[in-house]
Tab-separated table of C-alpha atoms in Angstrom:
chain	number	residue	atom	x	y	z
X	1	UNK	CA	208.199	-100.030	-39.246
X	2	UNK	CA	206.639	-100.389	-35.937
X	3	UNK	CA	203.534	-102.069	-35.302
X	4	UNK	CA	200.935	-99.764	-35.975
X	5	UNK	CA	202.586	-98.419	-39.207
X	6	UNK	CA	202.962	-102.455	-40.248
X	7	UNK	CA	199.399	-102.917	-39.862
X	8	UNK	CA	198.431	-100.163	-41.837
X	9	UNK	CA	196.420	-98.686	-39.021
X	10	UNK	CA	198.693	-95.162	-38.012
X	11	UNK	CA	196.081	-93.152	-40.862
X	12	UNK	CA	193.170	-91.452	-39.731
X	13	UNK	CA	189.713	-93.792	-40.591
X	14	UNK	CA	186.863	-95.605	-38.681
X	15	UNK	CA	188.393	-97.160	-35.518
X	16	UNK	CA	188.161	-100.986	-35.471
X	17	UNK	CA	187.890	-104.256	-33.848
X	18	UNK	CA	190.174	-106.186	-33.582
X	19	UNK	CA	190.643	-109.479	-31.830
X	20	UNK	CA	194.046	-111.056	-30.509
X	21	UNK	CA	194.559	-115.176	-30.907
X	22	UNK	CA	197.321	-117.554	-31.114
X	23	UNK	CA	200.397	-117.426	-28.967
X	24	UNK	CA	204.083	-116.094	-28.506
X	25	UNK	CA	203.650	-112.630	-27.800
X	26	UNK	CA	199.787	-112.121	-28.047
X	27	UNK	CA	199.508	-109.886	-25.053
X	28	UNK	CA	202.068	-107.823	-25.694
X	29	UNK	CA	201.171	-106.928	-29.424
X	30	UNK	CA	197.859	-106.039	-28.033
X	31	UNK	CA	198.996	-103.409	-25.554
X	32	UNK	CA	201.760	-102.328	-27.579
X	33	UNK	CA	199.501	-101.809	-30.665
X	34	UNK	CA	196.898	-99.943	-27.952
X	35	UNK	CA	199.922	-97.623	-26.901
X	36	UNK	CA	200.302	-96.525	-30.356
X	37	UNK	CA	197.214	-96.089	-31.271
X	38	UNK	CA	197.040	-93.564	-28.415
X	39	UNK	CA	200.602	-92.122	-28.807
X	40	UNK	CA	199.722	-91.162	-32.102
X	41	UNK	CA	196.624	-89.423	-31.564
X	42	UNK	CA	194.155	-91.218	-33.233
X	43	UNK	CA	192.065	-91.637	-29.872
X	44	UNK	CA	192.299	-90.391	-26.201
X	45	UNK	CA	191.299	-93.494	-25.384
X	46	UNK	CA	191.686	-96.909	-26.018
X	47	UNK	CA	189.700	-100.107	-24.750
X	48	UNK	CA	191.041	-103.194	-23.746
X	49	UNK	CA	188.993	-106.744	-22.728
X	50	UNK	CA	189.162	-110.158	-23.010
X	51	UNK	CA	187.391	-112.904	-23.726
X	52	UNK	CA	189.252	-115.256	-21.983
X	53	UNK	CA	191.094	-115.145	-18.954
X	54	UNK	CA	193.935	-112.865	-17.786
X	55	UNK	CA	196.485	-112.991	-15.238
X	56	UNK	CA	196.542	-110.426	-12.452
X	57	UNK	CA	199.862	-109.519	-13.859
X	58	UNK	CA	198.628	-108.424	-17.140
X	59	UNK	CA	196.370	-105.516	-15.802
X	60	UNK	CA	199.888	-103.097	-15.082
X	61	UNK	CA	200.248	-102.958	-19.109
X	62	UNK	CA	196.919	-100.493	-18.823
X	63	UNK	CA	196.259	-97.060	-17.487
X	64	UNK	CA	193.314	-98.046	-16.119
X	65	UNK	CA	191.368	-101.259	-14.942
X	66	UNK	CA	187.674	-101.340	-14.911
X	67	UNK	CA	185.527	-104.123	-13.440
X	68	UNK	CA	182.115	-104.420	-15.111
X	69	UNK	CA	179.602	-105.583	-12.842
X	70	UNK	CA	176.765	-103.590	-14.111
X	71	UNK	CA	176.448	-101.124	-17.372
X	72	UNK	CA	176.897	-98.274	-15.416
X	73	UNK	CA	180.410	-99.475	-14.436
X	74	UNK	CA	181.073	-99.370	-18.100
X	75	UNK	CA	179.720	-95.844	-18.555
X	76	UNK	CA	181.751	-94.295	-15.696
X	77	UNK	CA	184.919	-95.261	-17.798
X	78	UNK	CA	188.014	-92.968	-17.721
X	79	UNK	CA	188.411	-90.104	-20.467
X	80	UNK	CA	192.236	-90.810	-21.867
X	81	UNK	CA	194.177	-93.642	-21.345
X	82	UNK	CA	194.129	-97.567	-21.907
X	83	UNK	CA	191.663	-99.047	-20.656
X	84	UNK	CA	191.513	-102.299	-19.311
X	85	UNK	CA	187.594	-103.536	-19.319
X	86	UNK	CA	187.421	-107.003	-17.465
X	87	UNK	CA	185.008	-109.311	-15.151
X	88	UNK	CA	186.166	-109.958	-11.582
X	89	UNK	CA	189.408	-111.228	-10.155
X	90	UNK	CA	189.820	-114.408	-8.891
X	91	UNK	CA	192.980	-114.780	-7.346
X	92	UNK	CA	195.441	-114.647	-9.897
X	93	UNK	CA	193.337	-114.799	-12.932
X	94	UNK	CA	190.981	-111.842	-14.058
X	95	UNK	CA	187.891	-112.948	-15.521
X	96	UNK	CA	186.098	-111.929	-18.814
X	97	UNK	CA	183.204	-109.564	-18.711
X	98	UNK	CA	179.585	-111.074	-19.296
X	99	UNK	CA	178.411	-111.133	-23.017
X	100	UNK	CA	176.383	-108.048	-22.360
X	101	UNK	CA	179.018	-106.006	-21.018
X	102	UNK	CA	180.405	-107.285	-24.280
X	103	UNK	CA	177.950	-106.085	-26.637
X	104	UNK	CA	177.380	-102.999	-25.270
X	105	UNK	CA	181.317	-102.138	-25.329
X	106	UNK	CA	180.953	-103.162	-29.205
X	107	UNK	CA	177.936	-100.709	-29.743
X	108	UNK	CA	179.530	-97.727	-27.535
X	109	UNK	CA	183.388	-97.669	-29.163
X	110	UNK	CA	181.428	-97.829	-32.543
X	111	UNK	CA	179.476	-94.837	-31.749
X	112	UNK	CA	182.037	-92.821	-29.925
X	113	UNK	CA	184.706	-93.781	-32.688
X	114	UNK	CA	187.271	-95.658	-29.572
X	115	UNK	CA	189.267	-98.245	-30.918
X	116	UNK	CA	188.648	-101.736	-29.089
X	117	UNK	CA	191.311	-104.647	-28.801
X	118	UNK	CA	190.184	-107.845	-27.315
X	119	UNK	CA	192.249	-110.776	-26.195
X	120	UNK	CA	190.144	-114.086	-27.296
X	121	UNK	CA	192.649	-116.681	-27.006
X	122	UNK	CA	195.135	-118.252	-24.241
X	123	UNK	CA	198.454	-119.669	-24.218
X	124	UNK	CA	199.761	-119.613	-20.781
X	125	UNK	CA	203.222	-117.917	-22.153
X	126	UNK	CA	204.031	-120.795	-24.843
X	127	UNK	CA	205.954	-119.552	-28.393
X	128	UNK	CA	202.736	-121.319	-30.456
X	129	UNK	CA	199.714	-122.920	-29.501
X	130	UNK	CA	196.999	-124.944	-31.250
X	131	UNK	CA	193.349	-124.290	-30.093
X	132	UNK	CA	190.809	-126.725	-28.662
X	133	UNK	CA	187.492	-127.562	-29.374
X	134	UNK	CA	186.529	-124.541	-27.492
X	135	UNK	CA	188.344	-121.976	-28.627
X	136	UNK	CA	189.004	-119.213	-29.805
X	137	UNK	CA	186.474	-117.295	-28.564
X	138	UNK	CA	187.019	-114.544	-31.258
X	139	UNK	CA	183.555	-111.748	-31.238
X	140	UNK	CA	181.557	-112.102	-34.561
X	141	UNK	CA	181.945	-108.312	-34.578
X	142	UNK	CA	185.861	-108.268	-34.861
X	143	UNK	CA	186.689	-106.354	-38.386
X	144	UNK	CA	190.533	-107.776	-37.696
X	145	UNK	CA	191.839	-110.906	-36.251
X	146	UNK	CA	195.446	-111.510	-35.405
X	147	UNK	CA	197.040	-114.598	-35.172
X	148	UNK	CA	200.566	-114.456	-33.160
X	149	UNK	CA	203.326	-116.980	-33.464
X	150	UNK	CA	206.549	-117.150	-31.776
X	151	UNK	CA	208.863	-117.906	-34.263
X	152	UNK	CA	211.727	-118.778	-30.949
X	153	UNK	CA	209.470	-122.350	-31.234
X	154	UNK	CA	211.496	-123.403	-34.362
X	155	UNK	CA	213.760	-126.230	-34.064
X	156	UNK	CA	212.737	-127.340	-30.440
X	157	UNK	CA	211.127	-130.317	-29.989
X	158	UNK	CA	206.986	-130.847	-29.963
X	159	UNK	CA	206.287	-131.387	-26.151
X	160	UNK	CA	203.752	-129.274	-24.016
X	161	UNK	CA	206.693	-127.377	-22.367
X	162	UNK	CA	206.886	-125.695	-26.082
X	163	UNK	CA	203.736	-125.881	-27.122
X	164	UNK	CA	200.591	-125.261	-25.953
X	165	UNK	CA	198.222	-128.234	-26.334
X	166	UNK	CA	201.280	-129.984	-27.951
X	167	UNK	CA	199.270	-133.395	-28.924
X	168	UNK	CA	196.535	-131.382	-31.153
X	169	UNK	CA	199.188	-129.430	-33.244
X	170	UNK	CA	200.721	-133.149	-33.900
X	171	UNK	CA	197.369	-134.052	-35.148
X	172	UNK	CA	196.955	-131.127	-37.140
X	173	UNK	CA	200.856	-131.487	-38.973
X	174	UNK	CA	201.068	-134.891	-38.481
X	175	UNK	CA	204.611	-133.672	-36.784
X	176	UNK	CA	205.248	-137.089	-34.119
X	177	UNK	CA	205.790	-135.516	-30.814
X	178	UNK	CA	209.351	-135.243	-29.507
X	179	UNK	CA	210.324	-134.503	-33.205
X	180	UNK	CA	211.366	-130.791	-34.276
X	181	UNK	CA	209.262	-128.289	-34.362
X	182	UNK	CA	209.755	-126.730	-38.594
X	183	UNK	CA	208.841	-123.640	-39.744
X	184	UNK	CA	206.489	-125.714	-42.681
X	185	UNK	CA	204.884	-127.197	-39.512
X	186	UNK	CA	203.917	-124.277	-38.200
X	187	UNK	CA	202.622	-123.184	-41.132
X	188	UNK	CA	200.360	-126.381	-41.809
X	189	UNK	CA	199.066	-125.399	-37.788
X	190	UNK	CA	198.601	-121.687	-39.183
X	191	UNK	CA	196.811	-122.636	-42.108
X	192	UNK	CA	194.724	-125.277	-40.974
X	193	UNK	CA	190.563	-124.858	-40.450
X	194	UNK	CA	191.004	-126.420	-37.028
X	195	UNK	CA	193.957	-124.139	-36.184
X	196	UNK	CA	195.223	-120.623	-36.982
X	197	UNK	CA	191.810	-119.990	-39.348
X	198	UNK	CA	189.768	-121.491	-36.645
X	199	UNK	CA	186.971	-119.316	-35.405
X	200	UNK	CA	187.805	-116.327	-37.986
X	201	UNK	CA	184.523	-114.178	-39.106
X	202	UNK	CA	184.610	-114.538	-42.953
X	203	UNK	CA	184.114	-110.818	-43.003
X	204	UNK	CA	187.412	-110.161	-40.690
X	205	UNK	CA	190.881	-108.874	-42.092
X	206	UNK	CA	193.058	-111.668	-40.914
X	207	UNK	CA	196.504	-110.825	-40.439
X	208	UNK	CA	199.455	-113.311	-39.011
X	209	UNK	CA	202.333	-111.647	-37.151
X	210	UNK	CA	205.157	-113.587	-37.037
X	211	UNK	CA	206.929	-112.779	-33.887
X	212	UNK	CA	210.693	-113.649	-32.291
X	213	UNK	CA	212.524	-112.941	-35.138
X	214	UNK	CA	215.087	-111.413	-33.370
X	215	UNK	CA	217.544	-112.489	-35.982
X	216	UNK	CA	218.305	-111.980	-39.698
X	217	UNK	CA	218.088	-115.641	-40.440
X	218	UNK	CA	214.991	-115.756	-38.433
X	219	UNK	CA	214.164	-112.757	-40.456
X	220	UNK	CA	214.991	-114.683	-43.417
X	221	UNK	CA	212.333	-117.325	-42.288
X	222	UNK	CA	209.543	-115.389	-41.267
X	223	UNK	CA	209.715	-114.221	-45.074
X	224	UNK	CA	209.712	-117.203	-46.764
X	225	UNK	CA	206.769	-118.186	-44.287
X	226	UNK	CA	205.144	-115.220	-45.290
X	227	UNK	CA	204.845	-115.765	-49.023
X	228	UNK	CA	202.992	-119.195	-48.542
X	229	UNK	CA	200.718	-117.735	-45.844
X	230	UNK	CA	199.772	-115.028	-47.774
X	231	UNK	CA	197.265	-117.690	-49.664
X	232	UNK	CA	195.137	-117.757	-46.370
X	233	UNK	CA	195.484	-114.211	-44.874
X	234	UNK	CA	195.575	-110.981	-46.156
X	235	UNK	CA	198.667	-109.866	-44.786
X	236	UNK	CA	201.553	-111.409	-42.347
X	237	UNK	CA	204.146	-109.239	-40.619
X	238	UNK	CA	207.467	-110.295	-39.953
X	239	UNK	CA	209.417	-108.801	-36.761
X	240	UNK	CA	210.496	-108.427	-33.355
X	241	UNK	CA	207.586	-107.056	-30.971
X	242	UNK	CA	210.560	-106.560	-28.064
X	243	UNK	CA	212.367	-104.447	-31.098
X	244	UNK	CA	208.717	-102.873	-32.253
X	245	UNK	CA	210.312	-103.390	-36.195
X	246	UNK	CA	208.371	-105.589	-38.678
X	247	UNK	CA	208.072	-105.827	-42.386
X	248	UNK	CA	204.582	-106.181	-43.625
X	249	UNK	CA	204.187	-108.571	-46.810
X	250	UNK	CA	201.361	-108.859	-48.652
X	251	UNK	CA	200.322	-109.698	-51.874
X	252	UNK	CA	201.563	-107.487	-55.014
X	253	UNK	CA	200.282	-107.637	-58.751
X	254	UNK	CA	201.673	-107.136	-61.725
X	255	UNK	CA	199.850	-104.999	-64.581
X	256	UNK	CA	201.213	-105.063	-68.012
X	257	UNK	CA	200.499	-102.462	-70.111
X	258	UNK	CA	200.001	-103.605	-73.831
X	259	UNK	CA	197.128	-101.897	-75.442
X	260	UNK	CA	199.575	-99.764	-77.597
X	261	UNK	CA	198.345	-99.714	-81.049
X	262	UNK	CA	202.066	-99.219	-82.173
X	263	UNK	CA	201.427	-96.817	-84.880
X	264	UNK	CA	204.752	-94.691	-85.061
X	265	UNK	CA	206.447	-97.982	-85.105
X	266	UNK	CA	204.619	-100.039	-87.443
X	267	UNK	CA	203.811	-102.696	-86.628
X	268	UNK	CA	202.986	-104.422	-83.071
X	269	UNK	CA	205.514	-103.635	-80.193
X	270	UNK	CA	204.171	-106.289	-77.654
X	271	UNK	CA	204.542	-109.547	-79.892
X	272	UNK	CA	208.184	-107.912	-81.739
X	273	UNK	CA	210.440	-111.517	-81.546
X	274	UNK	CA	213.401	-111.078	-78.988
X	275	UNK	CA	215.103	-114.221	-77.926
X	276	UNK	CA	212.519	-116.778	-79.707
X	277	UNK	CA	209.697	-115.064	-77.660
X	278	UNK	CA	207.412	-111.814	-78.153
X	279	UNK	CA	208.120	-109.392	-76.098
X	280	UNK	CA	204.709	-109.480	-74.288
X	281	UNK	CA	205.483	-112.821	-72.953
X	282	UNK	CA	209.064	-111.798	-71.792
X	283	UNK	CA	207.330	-109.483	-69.637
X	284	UNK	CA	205.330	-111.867	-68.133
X	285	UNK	CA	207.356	-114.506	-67.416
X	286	UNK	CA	209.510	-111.799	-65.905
X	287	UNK	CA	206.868	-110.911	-63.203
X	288	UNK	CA	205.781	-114.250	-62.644
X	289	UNK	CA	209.504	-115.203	-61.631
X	290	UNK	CA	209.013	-112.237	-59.723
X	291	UNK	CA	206.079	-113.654	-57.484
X	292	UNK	CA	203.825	-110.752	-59.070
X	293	UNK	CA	200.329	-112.123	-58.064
X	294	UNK	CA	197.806	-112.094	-59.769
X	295	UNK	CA	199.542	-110.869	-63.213
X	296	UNK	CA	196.813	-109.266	-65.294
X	297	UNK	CA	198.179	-108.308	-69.055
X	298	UNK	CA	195.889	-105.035	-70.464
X	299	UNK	CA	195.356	-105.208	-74.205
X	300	UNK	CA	193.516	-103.300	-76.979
X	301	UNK	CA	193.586	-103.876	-80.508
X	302	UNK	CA	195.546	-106.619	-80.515
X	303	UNK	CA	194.117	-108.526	-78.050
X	304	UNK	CA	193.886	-111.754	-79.721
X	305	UNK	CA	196.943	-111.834	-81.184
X	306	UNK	CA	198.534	-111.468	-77.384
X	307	UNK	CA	196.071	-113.450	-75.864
X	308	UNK	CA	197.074	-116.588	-77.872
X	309	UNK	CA	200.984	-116.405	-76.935
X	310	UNK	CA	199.873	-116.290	-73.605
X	311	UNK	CA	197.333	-119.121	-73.160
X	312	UNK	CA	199.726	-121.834	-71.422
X	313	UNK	CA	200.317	-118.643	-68.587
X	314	UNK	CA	198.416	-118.340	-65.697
X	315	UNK	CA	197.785	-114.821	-66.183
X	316	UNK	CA	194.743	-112.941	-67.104
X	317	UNK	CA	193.989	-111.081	-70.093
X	318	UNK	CA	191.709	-108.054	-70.454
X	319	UNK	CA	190.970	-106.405	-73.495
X	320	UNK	CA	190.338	-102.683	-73.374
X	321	UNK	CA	187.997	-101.395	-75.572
X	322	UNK	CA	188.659	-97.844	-74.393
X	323	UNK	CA	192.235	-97.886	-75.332
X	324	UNK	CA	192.326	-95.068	-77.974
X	325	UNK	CA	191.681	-92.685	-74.727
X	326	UNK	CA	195.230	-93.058	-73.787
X	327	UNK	CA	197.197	-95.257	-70.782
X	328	UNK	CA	194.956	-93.862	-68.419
X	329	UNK	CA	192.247	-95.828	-69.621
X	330	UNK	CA	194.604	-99.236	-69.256
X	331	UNK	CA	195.851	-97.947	-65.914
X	332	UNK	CA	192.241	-97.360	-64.640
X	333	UNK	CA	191.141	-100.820	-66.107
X	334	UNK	CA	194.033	-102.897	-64.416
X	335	UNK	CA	193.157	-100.893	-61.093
X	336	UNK	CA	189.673	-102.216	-61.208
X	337	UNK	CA	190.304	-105.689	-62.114
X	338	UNK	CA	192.283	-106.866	-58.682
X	339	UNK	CA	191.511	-108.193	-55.677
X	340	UNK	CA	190.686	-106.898	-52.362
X	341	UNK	CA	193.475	-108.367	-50.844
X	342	UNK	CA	196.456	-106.474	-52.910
X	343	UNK	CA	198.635	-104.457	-50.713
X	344	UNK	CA	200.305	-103.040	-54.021
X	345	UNK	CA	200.967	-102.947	-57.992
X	346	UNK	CA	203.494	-103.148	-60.170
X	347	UNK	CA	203.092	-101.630	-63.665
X	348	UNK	CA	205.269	-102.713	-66.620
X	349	UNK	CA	205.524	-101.897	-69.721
X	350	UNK	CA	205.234	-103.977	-72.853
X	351	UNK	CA	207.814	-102.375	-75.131
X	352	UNK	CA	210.843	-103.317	-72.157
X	353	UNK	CA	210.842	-107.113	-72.525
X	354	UNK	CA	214.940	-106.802	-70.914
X	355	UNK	CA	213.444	-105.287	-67.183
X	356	UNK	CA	214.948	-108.122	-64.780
X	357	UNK	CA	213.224	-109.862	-62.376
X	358	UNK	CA	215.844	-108.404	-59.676
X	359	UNK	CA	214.487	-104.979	-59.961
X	360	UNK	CA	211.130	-105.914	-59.440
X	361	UNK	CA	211.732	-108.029	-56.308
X	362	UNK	CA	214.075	-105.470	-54.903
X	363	UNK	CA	210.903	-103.466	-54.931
X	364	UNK	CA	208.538	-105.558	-53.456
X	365	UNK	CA	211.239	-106.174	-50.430
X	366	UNK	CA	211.782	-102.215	-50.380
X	367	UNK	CA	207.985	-101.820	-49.948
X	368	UNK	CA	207.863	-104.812	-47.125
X	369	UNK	CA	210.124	-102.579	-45.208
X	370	UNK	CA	208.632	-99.189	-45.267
X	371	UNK	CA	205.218	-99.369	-47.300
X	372	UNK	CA	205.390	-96.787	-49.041
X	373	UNK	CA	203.370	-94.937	-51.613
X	374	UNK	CA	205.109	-95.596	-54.632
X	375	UNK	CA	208.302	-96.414	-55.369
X	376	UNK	CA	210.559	-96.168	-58.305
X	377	UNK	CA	214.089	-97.141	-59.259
X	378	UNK	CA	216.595	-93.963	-59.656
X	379	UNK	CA	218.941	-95.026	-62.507
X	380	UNK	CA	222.777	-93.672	-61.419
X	381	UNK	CA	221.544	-91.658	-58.896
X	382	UNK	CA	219.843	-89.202	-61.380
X	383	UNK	CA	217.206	-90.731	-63.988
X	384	UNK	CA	213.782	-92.343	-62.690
X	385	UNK	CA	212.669	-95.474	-64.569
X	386	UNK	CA	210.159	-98.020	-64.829
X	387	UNK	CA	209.077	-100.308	-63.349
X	388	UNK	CA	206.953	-98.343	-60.416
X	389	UNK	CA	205.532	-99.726	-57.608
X	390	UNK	CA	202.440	-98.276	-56.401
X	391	UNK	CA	200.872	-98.966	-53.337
X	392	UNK	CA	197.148	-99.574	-52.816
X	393	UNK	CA	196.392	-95.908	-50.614
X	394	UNK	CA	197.678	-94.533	-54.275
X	395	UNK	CA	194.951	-96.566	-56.554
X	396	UNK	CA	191.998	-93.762	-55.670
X	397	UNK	CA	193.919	-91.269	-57.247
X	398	UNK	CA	195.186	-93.716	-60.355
X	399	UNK	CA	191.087	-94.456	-60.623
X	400	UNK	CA	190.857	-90.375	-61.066
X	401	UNK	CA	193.172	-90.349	-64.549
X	402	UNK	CA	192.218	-89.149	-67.999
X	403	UNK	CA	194.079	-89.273	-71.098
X	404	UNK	CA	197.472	-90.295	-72.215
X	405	UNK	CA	199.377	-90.002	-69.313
X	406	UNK	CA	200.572	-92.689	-66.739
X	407	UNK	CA	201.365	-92.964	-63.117
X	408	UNK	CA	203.870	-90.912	-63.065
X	409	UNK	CA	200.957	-88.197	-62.943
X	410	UNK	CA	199.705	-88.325	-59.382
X	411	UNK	CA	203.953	-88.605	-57.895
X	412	UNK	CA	203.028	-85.078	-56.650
X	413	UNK	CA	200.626	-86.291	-54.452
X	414	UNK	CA	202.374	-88.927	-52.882
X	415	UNK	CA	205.889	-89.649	-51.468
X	416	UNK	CA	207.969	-91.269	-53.919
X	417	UNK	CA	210.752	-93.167	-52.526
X	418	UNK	CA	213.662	-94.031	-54.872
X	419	UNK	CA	215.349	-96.897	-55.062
X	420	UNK	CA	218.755	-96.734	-56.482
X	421	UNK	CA	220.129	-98.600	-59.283
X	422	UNK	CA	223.255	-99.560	-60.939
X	423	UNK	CA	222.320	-100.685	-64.544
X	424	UNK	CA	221.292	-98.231	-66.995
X	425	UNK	CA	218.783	-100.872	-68.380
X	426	UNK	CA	215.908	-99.708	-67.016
X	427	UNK	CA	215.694	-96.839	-69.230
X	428	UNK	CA	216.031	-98.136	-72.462
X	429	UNK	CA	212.672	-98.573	-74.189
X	430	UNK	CA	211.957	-99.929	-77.593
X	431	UNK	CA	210.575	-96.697	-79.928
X	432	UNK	CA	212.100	-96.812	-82.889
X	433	UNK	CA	213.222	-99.673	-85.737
X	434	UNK	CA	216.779	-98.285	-84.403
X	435	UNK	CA	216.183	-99.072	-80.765
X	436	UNK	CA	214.444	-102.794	-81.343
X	437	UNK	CA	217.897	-103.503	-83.086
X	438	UNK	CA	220.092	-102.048	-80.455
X	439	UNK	CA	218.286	-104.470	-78.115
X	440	UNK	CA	218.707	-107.183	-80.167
X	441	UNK	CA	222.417	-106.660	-79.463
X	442	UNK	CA	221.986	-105.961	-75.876
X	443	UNK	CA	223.839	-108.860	-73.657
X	444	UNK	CA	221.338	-109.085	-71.062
């Protein structure tokens, strides 16, 4: 994906603010991301400033450079284009414009719908930086913050030709200087009040991109950093600006459905024994493995029952009461119960205790990759099967079902992408006395 597609931003909404901080490629995400944004046709325009200072050299990445001196510089701005907005130059740095200037840019790409990106950080060209007492100087008004890291910093050694302001990321990883640089160091910088999350409105999106991952096994760490940052911001992206390809990661729940009153069968599906445990917990401890977070387990009339073989989990459980109005009603519920922050959901079922936890993460990497809508295993290159994956631009429509039916009702609204699979596993349910005994003699 490239970088507007990885930060979710290529749809058609409310343009946005978004501030630039951190280091290792900082500058060039921000006038990449501004290209897009115009490429695509989302705005004729696109505004670019600063609130820190620029080098000379940086003003060729615009279409245009405007000096604010007055307001009225500001409203003779070019039609189309990128638009560089900046104080004056001073040999070969470029000043930022006066907090007016600032303010009024705020108010006037609000109004006129212009997206604005704003550079509030320095680095003076280092892979990572940690910020001083001063900085950043991120706008309260930014509705998105990005924090850049080069990833080309791992495994050299902490010194200020590496990093920028060397002896305060030592203080804030207690990394010696001289000694490696690691990627859990960077990660401690990342996280840290005083670094990374320094300066961050609490009402901002924050997003890390983790640049300079040129390579798969850089590739490979960027995505294990990923999962740990993801506890601190709502998304991280994983790429190569120079090769404008990233994978987005975010977080990715789990809802199990299990408010089936079982009545064809008999008795209760979700706690049937299979391996010493009921099948409910199977599930769970299958998406858990998984990294599904939060998992959130949707009962009905056996709530208790399923509640209680599940206490020592850290899941939730949420009883139902409308579950006689069909899945939808389950569906709808889970929806509802998440977080802001999920970038997608995984629904599972409670009568397929044998789904393995390789499906499901093969699904979650699939959707790093392309984010799409919803996406669904293809059994032998013909038969669709559970689990899906739907992403969060799909939940409006899941909040819209009625009745017995599942999300398999809104896949002609969306894109489904199919991910093959080998093992015929995936679609065997448990329905019948017959079928709970053939899995009982399944070897999985």
């Amino acid at each position: 994906m490239n970088l507007l597609r990885a930060l979710r931003l290529d749809k058609k909404n409310k343009h946005q603010i978004i501030s630039f901080v951190g280091s290792g490629g900082k500058t060039t995400a921000l006038f990449q991301l501004a290209r897009q944004l115009q490429v695509k046709g989302q705005s004729s325009k696109v505004f670019v400033t600063t609130t820190t200072h620029l080098g000379t050299w940086q003003i060729k990445f615009s279409d245009h450079h405007t000096i604010a001196k007055s307001i009225d510089d500001l409203k003779n701005i070019p039609n189309e284009g990128v638009i560089l907005i900046t104080g004056e130059i001073e040999g070969e740095k470029v000043n930022l414009i006066d907090n007016n200037f600032l303010n009024w840019l705020h108010s006037y790409s609000k109004e006129q719908s212009i997206p604005l990106l704003i550079e509030a950080d320095g680095s003076r060209q280092k892979p990572i930086k940690s910020p001083a007492e001063h900085e950043p100087p991120i706008p309260g008004f930014s509705d998105i913050v990005i924090y850049v890291v080069g990833l080309s910093a791992i495994g050299k050694q902490l010194n200020d030709e590496n990093v920028h302001r060397a002896e305060i990321f030592s203080q804030l990883t207690n990394l010696s200087l001289n000694e490696s640089i690691t990627s859990d160091s960077i990660i401690k910088a990342i996280t840290h009040p005083q670094g990374g999350l320094k300066n961050i409105p609490s009402h901002a999106r924050k997003i890390v991109l983790l640049n300079q991952a040129h390579t798969p096994e850089l590739q490979s760490v960027g995505g294990d950093m990923a999962k740990h940052l993801l506890n601190h911001f709502d998304s991280a992206l994983v790429g190569s600006l120079h090769q404008d390809n990233f994978q987005t990661f975010e977080k990715t729940a789990g809802v199990i459905l299990a408010a089936g009153d079982s009545t064809r069968f008999g008795s209760p599906k979700q706690l049937l024994d299979w391996k010493g445990k009921p099948f409910v917990r199977h599930i769970v401890e299958t998406a858990l493995q998984a990294g599904l977070e939060p998992v959130l387990v949707i009962t009905g009339i056996h709530h208790a029952e399923i509640e209680s073989c599940l206490k020592d989990l850290p899941v939730e459980v949420i009883h139902n009461s409308n579950y006689k109005n069909g899945q939808s009603e389950s569906i709808k519920l889970g929806i509802q119960s998440l977080p802001n922050n999920i970038g997608a959901n995984i629904f599972l079922l409670a009568d397929q205790p044998q789904i393995p936890v390789e499906v499901i993460k093969a699904l979650k990497e699939r959707h790093s990759e392309t984010l799409s809508p919803i996406i669904a295993p293809l059994v032998l290159e013909e038969r669709r099967a559970n689990p899906v994956l739907f992403d969060k631009d799909t939940f409006p429509d899941l909040l819209q079902l009625t009745g017995d039916v599942g999300g398999r009702a809104i896949f002609d609204k969306h894109k489904v992408d199919y991910l093959p699979w080998h093992d015929d596993i995936l679609i065997f349910d448990v329905d019948t006395k017959e079928d709970y005994e053939r899995l009982k003699g399944l070897d999985v």
